[in-house]
Coordinates of C-alpha atoms in Angstrom, one line a residue:
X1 CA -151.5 63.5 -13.1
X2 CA -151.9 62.7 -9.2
X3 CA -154.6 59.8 -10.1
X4 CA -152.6 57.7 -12.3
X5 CA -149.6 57.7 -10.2
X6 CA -151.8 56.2 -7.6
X7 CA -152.7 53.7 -9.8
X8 CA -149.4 53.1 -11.2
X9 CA -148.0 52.6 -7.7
X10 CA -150.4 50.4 -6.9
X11 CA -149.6 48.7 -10.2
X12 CA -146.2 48.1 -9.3
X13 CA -146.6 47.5 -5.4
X14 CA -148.9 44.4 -7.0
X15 CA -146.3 42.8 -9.1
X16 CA -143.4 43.2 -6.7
X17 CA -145.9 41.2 -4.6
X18 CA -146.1 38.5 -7.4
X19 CA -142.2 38.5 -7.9
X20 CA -141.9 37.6 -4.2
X21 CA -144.0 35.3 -3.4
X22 CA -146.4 33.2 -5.4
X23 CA -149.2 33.9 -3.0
X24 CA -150.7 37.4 -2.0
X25 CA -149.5 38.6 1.5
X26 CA -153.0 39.8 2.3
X27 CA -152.5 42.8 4.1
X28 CA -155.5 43.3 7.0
X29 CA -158.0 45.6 5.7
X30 CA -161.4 46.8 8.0
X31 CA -163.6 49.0 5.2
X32 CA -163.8 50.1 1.8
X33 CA -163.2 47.7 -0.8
X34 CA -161.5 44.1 -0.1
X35 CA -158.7 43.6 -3.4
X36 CA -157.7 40.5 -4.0
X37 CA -154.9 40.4 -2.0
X38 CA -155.9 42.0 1.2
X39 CA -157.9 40.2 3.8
X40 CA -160.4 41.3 6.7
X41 CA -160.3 40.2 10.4
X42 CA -160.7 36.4 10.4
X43 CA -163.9 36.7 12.7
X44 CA -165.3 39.0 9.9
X45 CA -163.8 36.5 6.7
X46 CA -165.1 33.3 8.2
X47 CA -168.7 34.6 8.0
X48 CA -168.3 36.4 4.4
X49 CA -167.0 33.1 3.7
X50 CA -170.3 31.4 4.4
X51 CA -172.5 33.7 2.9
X52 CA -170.5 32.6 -0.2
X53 CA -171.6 28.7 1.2
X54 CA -175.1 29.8 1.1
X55 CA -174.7 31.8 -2.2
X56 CA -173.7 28.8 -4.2
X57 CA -176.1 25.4 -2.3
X58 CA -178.7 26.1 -3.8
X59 CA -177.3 25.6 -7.6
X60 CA -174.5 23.4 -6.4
X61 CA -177.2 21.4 -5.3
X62 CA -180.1 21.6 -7.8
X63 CA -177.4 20.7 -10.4
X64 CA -176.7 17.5 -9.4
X65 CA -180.3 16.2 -8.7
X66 CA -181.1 17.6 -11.7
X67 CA -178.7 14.9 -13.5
X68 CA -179.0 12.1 -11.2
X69 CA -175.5 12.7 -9.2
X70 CA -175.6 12.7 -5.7
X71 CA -175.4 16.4 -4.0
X72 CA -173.3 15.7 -1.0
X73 CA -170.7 14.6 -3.2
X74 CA -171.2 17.4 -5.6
X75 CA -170.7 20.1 -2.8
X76 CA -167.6 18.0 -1.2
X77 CA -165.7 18.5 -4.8
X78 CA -167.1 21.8 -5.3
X79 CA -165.1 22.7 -2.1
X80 CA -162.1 20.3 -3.5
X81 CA -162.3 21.9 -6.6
X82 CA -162.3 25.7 -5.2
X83 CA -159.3 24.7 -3.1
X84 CA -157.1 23.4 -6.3
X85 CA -158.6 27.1 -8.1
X86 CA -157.2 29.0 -5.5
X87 CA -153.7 27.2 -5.6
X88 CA -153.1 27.0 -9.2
X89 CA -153.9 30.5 -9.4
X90 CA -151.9 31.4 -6.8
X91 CA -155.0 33.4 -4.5
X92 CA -155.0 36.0 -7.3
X93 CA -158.3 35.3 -8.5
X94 CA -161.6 35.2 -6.6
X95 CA -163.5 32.4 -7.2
X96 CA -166.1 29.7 -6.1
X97 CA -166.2 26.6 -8.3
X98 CA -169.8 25.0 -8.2
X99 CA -171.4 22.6 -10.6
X100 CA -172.4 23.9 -13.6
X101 CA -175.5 24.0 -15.4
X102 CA -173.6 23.8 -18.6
X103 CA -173.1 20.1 -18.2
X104 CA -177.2 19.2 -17.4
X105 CA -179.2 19.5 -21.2
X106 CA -175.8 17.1 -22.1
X107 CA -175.8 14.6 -19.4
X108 CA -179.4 13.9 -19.4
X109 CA -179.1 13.7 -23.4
X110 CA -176.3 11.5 -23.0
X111 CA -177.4 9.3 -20.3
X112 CA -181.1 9.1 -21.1
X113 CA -182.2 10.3 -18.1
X114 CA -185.3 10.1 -17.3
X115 CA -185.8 9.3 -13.4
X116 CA -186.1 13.5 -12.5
X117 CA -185.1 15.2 -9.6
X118 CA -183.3 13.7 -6.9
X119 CA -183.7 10.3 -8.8
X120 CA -180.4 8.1 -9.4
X121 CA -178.8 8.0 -13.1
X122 CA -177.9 4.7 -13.7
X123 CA -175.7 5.8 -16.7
X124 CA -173.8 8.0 -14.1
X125 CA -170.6 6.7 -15.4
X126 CA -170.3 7.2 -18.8
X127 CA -171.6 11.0 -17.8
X128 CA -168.6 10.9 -15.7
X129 CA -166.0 10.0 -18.5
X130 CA -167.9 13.2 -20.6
X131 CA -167.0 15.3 -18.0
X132 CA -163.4 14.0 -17.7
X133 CA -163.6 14.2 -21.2
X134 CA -164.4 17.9 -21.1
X135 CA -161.7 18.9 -18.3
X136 CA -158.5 17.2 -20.3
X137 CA -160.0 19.4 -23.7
X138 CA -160.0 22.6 -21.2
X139 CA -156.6 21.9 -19.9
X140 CA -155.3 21.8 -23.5
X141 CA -156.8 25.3 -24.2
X142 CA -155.4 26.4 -20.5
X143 CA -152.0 25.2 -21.4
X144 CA -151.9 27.0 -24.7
X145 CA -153.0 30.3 -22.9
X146 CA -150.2 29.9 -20.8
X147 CA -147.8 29.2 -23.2
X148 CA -148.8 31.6 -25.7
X149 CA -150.6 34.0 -24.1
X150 CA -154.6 35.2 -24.0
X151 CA -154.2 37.8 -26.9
X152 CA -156.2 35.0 -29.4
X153 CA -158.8 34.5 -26.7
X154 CA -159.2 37.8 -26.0
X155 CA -159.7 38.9 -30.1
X156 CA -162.3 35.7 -30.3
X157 CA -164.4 36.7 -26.8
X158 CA -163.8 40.7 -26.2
X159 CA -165.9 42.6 -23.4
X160 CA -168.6 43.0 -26.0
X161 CA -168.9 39.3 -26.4
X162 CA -167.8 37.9 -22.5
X163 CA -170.0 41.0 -21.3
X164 CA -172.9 39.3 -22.8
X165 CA -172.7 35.8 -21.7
X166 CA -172.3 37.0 -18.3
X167 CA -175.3 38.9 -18.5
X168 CA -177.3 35.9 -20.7
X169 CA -176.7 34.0 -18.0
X170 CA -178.3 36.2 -15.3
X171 CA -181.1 36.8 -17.6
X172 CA -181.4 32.9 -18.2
X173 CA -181.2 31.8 -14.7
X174 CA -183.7 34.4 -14.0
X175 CA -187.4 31.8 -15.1
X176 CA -185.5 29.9 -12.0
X177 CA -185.9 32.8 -9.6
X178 CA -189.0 33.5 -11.1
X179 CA -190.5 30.3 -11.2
X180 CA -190.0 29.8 -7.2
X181 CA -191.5 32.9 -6.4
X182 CA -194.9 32.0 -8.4
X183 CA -194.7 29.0 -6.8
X184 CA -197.7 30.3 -4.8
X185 CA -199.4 33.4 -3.3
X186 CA -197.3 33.0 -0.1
X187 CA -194.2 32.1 -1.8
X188 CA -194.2 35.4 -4.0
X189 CA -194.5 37.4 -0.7
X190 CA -192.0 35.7 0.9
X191 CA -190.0 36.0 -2.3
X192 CA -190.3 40.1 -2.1
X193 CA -190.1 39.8 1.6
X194 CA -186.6 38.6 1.3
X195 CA -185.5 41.1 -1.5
X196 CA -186.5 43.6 0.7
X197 CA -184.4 42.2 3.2
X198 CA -181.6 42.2 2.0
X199 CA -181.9 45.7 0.1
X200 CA -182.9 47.2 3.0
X201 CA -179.6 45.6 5.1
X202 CA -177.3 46.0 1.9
X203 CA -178.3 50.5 2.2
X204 CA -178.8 51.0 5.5
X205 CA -177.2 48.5 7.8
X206 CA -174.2 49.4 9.4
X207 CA -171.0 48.5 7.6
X208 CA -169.5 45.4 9.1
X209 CA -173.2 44.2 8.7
X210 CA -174.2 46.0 5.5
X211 CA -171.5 43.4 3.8
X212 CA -173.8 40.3 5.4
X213 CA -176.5 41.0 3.4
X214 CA -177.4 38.0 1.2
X215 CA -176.7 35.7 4.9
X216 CA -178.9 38.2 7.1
X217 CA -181.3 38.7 4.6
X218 CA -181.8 35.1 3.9
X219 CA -182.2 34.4 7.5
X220 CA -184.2 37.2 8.2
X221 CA -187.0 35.7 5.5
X222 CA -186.3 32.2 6.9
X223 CA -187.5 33.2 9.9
X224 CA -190.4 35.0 9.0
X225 CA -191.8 32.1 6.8
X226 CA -191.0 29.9 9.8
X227 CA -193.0 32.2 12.2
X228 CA -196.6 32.5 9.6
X229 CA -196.1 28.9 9.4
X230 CA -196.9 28.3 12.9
X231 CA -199.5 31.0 13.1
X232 CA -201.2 29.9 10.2
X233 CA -200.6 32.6 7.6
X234 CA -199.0 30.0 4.8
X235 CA -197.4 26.2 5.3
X236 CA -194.9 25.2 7.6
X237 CA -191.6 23.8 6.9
X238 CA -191.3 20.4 6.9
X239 CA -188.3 19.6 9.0
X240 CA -188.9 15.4 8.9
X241 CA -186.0 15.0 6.6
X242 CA -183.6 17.0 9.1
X243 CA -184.8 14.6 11.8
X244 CA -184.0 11.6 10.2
X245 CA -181.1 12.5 8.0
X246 CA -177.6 11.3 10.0
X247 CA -175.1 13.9 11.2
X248 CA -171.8 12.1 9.0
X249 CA -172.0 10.2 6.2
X250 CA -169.8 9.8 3.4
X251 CA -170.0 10.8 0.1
X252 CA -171.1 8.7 -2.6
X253 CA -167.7 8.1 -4.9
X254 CA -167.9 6.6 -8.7
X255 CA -165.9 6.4 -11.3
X256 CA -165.8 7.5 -14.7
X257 CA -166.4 4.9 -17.7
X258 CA -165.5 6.3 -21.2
X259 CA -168.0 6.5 -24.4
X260 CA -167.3 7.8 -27.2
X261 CA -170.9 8.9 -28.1
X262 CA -171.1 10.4 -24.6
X263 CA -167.6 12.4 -25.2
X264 CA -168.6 13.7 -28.3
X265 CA -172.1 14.8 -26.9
X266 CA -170.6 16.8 -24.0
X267 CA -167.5 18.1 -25.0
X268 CA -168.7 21.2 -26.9
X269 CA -169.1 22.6 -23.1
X270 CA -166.0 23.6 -22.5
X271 CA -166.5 26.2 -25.0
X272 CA -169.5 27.9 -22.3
X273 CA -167.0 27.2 -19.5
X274 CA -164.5 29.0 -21.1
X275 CA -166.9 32.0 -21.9
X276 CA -168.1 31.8 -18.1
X277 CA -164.6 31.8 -16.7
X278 CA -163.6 34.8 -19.2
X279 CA -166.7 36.5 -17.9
X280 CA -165.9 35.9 -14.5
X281 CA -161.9 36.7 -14.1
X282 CA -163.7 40.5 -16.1
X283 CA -166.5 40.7 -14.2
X284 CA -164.4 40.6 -11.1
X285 CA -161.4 43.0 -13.0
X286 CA -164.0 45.8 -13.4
X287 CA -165.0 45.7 -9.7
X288 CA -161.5 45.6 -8.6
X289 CA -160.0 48.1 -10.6
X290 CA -157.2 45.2 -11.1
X291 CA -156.1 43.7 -14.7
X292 CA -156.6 39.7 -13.8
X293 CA -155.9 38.5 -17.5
X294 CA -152.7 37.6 -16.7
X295 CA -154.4 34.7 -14.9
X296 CA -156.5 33.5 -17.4
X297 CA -154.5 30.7 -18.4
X298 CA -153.9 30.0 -14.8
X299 CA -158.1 30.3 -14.2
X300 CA -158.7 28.2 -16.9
X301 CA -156.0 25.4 -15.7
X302 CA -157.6 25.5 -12.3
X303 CA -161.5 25.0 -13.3
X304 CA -159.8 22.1 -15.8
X305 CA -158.1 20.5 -13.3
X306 CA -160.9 20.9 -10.8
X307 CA -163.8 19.6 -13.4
X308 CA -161.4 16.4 -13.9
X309 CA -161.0 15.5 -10.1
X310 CA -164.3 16.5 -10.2
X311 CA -165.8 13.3 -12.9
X312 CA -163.1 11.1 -11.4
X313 CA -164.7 10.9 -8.0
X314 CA -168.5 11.3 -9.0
X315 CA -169.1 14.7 -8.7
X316 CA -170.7 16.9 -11.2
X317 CA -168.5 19.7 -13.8
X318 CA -167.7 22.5 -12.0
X319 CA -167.7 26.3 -13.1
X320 CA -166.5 29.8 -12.0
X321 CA -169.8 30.4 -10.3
X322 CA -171.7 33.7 -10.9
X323 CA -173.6 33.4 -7.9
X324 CA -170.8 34.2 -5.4
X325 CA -170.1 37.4 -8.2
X326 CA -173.3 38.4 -7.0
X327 CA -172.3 38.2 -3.4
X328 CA -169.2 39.9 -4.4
X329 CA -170.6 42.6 -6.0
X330 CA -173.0 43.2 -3.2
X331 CA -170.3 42.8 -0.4
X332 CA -167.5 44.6 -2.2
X333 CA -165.0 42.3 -0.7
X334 CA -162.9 40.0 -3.0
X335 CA -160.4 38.2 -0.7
X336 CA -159.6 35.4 -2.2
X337 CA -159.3 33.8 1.8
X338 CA -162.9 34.1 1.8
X339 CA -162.9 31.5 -0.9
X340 CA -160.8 29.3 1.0
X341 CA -162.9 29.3 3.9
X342 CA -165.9 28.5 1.8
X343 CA -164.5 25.5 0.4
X344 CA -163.6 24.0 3.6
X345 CA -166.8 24.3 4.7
X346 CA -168.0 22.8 1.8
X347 CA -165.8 20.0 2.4
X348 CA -166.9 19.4 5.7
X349 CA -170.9 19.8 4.2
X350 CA -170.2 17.1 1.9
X351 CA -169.7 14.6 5.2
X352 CA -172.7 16.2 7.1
X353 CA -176.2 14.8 5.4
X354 CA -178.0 16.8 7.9
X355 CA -177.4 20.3 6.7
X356 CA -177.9 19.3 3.4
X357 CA -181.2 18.3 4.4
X358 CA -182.0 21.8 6.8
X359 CA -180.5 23.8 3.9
X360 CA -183.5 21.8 1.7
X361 CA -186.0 23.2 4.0
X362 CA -185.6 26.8 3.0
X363 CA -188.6 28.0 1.2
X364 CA -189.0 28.2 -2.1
X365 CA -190.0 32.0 -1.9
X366 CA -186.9 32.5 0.1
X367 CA -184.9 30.7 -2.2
X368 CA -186.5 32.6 -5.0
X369 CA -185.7 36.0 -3.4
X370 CA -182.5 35.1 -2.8
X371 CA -182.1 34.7 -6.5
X372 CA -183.6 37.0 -8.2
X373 CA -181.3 39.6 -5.8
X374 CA -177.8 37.2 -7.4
X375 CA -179.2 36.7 -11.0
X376 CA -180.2 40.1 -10.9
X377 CA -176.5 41.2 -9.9
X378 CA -175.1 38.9 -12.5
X379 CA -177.1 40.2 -15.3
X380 CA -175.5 43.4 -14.7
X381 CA -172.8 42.8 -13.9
X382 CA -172.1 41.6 -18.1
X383 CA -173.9 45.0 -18.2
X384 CA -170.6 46.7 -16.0
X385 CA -168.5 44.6 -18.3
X386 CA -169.6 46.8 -21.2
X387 CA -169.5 49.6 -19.4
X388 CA -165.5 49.6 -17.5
X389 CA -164.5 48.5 -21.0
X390 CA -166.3 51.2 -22.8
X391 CA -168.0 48.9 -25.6
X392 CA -169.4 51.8 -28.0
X393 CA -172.7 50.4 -29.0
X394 CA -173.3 52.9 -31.5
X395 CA -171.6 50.1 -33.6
X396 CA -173.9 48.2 -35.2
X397 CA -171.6 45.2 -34.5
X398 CA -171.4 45.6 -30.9
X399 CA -175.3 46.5 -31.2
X400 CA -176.4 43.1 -32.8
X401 CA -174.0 40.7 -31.3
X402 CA -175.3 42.1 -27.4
X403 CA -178.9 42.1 -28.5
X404 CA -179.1 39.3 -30.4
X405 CA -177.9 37.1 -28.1
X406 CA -179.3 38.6 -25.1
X407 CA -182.7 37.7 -26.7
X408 CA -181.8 34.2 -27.3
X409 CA -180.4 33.6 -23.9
X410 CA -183.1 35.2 -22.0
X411 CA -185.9 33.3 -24.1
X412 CA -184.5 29.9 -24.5
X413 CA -186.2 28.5 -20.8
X414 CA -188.1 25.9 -20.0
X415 CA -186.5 23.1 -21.6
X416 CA -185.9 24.8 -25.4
X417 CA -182.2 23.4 -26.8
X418 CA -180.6 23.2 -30.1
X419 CA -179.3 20.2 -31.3
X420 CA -177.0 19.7 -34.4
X421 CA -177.2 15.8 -34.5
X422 CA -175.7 14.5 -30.8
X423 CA -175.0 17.7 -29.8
X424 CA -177.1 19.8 -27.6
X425 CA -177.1 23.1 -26.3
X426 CA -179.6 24.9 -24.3
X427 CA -180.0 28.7 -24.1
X428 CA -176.9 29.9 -22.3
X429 CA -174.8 28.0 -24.8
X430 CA -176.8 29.0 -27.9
X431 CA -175.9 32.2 -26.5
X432 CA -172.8 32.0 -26.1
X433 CA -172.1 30.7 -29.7
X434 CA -174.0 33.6 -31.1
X435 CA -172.3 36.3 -29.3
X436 CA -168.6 34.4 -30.6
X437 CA -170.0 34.0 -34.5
X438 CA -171.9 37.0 -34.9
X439 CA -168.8 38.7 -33.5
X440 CA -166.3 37.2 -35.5
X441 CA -168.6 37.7 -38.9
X442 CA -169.9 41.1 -38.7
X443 CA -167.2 43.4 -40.0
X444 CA -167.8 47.0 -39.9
X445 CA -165.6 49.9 -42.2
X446 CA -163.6 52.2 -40.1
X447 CA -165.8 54.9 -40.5
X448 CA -169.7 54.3 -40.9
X449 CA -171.7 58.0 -41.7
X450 CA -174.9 56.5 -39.7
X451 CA -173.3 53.7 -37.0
X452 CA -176.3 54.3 -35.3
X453 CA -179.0 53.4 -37.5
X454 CA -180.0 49.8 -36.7
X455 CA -180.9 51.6 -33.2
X456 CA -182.6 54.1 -34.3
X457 CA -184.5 52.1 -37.0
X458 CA -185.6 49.6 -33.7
X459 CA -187.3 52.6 -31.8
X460 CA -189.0 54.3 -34.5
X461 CA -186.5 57.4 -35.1
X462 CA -185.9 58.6 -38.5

């Protein structure tokens, strides 16, 4: 009986909190897990906060080149957008807001892009009025939740379902991670030197630095491809474009021009965005020990609000980003101040061309590392999402809704989409469809005399 009237006190200290004031009071805490609502020292939160910076760049980035947009203005509204996440939900819910892949298979369909990385899209615009186009629909669905509640969200994505794209994603971001470390011979070493890295500081550091590890780890690796460079053991970074690139500069603003082929081809992401932001607001309620679903109508309002300022002012979508999960889950400290210093420095990023540029002279090994460590993390933790909510997979239901879709997600790389006429969906979202429909359609009897025997069947057991 003692344990739940911890929890229950804990419980109720929390929502006293929330009747008080709208915001957490952050109460200063040194070790152990970080809640939510507690904080560290600010020495110790300002450089969490910008391992989160370098957690999301590199996709925050890539994203945008990837479409044609320009990056420093993606990462300035990724930092806006984090910044209107945190006050809409009040600093209850831990979260990063970074561009999302979601929006690339559907922007370069709907724009015709053809001009490749780090090219400029033309059609930028009428991408931009999608993506406006996208944030109003999510804002609907937000409001509703709100209003209504999250029980009908909740019955069409439950842990089974939300576990799985959070896991498809890892596993489909994971030919990224992979693909940079075979880069080369040198880049795969460098790629296992830097998981080792930060292993090595994430077990056996000391506390205060154990909770660095993705920042040390990554500048550890950095420094070590740096040195073989100038000894000869592999190439050396190319620091020209730091050189030349200027200290402030302003990012490039556009506006949004609306098409109603281009609407109708990237609408049907809000349905990933919503599945990544349920994924995320469990994902970080199984870490915490804290029910955040009371939020979700709150989270989704923010990441609507944040994609439309977002395609207003020529940045890309943004997303709940897995990435900084992985950090999360590595760091065990979910402050949501940490978040707020990430986004300023963002911000401030988005004016400073030159560290875009030194950020783009990490190695691709490194870079891969670094990956493989965060998509690793985020694969399971969909896996953990199964597990805190006890999904019994002896069901056949919750057996073929996981595995299928796993399979799809994880396979559907290199380019492979789905279209049903304009509309296009690469592997994550084919994933994510799956999981929902397979869910919703499979329809098991309350009691089942062999639940177990599509399992057995796949291994061979009689």
């Amino acid at each position: 009986m003692g344990v739940p009237e911890l929890k229950n006190t804990q419980n109720t200290s929390v929502e006293e909190d929330e009747q008080k004031s709208y915001f957490p009071r952050w109460q200063v805490k040194k070790e152990g897990i970080i809640r939510p609502d507690e904080r560290l020292p600010w020495g110790p939160t300002v450089l969490v906060g910008l391992q989160h910076v370098l957690a999301m760049f590199g996709s925050t980035v890539f994203a945008p080149l990837a479409m044609g947009f320009d990056p420093n203005t993606a990462i300035f509204f990724s930092g806006i957008g984090t910044l209107i996440f945190f006050l809409i939900v009040g600093g209850r819910v831990p979260s990063y807001l970074g561009s999302s892949f979601a929006f690339i298979g559907v922007v370069v369909a709907a724009t015709s892009y053809r001009g490749g990385v780090g090219g400029i899209n033309p059609n930028m615009p009428v991408a931009l009025g999608g993506i406006v186009a996208v944030g109003i629909i999510y804002a609907i669905v937000a409001l509703i939740v709100m209003l209504v509640g999250s029980r009908w969200v909740s019955a069409l994505m439950p842990p089974v379902v939300t576990g799985t794209v959070v896991a498809a994603i890892g596993l489909n971001l994971s030919g990224a991670a992979i693909g940079q470390a075979a880069g080369s011979a040198f880049a795969g070493w460098m790629a296992a030197v830097t998981v080792v890295a930060v292993a090595l500081i994430a077990v056996y550091a000391p506390g205060s630095l154990r909770r660095l590890s993705i920042l040390l780890g990554g500048i550890i690796a950095y420094l070590i491809n740096l040195i073989c460079g100038f000894v000869g053991l592999g190439p050396r970074i190319d620091f020209h474009k730091v050189a030349n690139a200027a200290w402030i500069g302003f990012p490039h603003f556009s506006t949004p021009t609306f098409s109603s082929g281009a609407i109708s081809l990237i609408a049907p992401v809000v349905i990933i965005l919503l599945a990544e932001n349920i994924g995320h607001v469990r994902a970080v309620s199984s870490m915490t020990g804290q029910n955040l679903d009371k939020y979700l109508g709150r989270a989704f309002m923010g990441d609507a609000i944040a994609t439309i300022v977002s395609g207003f002012g020529g940045g890309t979508g943004v997303t709940t980003y897995a990435e900084n999960i992985g950090v999360m889950a590595v760091t065990r400290i979910y402050s949501t101040l940490i978040f707020v210093v990430a986004s300023l420095v963002a911000i401030l990023l988005g004016f400073c061309p030159k560290f875009g540029a030194l950020i783009g002279t990490i190695p691709t090994g490194v870079f891969g590392g670094l990956s493989i460590v965060l998509f690793g993390l985020i694969a399971i933790s969909g896996a953990r999402i199964w597990v805190e909510n006890k999904v019994d997979f002896s069901k056949s239901r919750n057996l073929l809704t996981a595995g299928i879709s796993l399979i799809i997600g994880s396979g559907m790389v290199g380019g492979i989409v789905v279209k049903f006429g304009n509309i296009t969906f690469d592997g994550i979202g084919v994933a994510t469809f799956t999981a929902i429909v397979l869910y919703q359609i499979l329809r098991e009897k309350e009691s089942q005399p062999d639940e177990s025997v599509v399992a057995d069947s796949a291994v061979g057991r009689e």
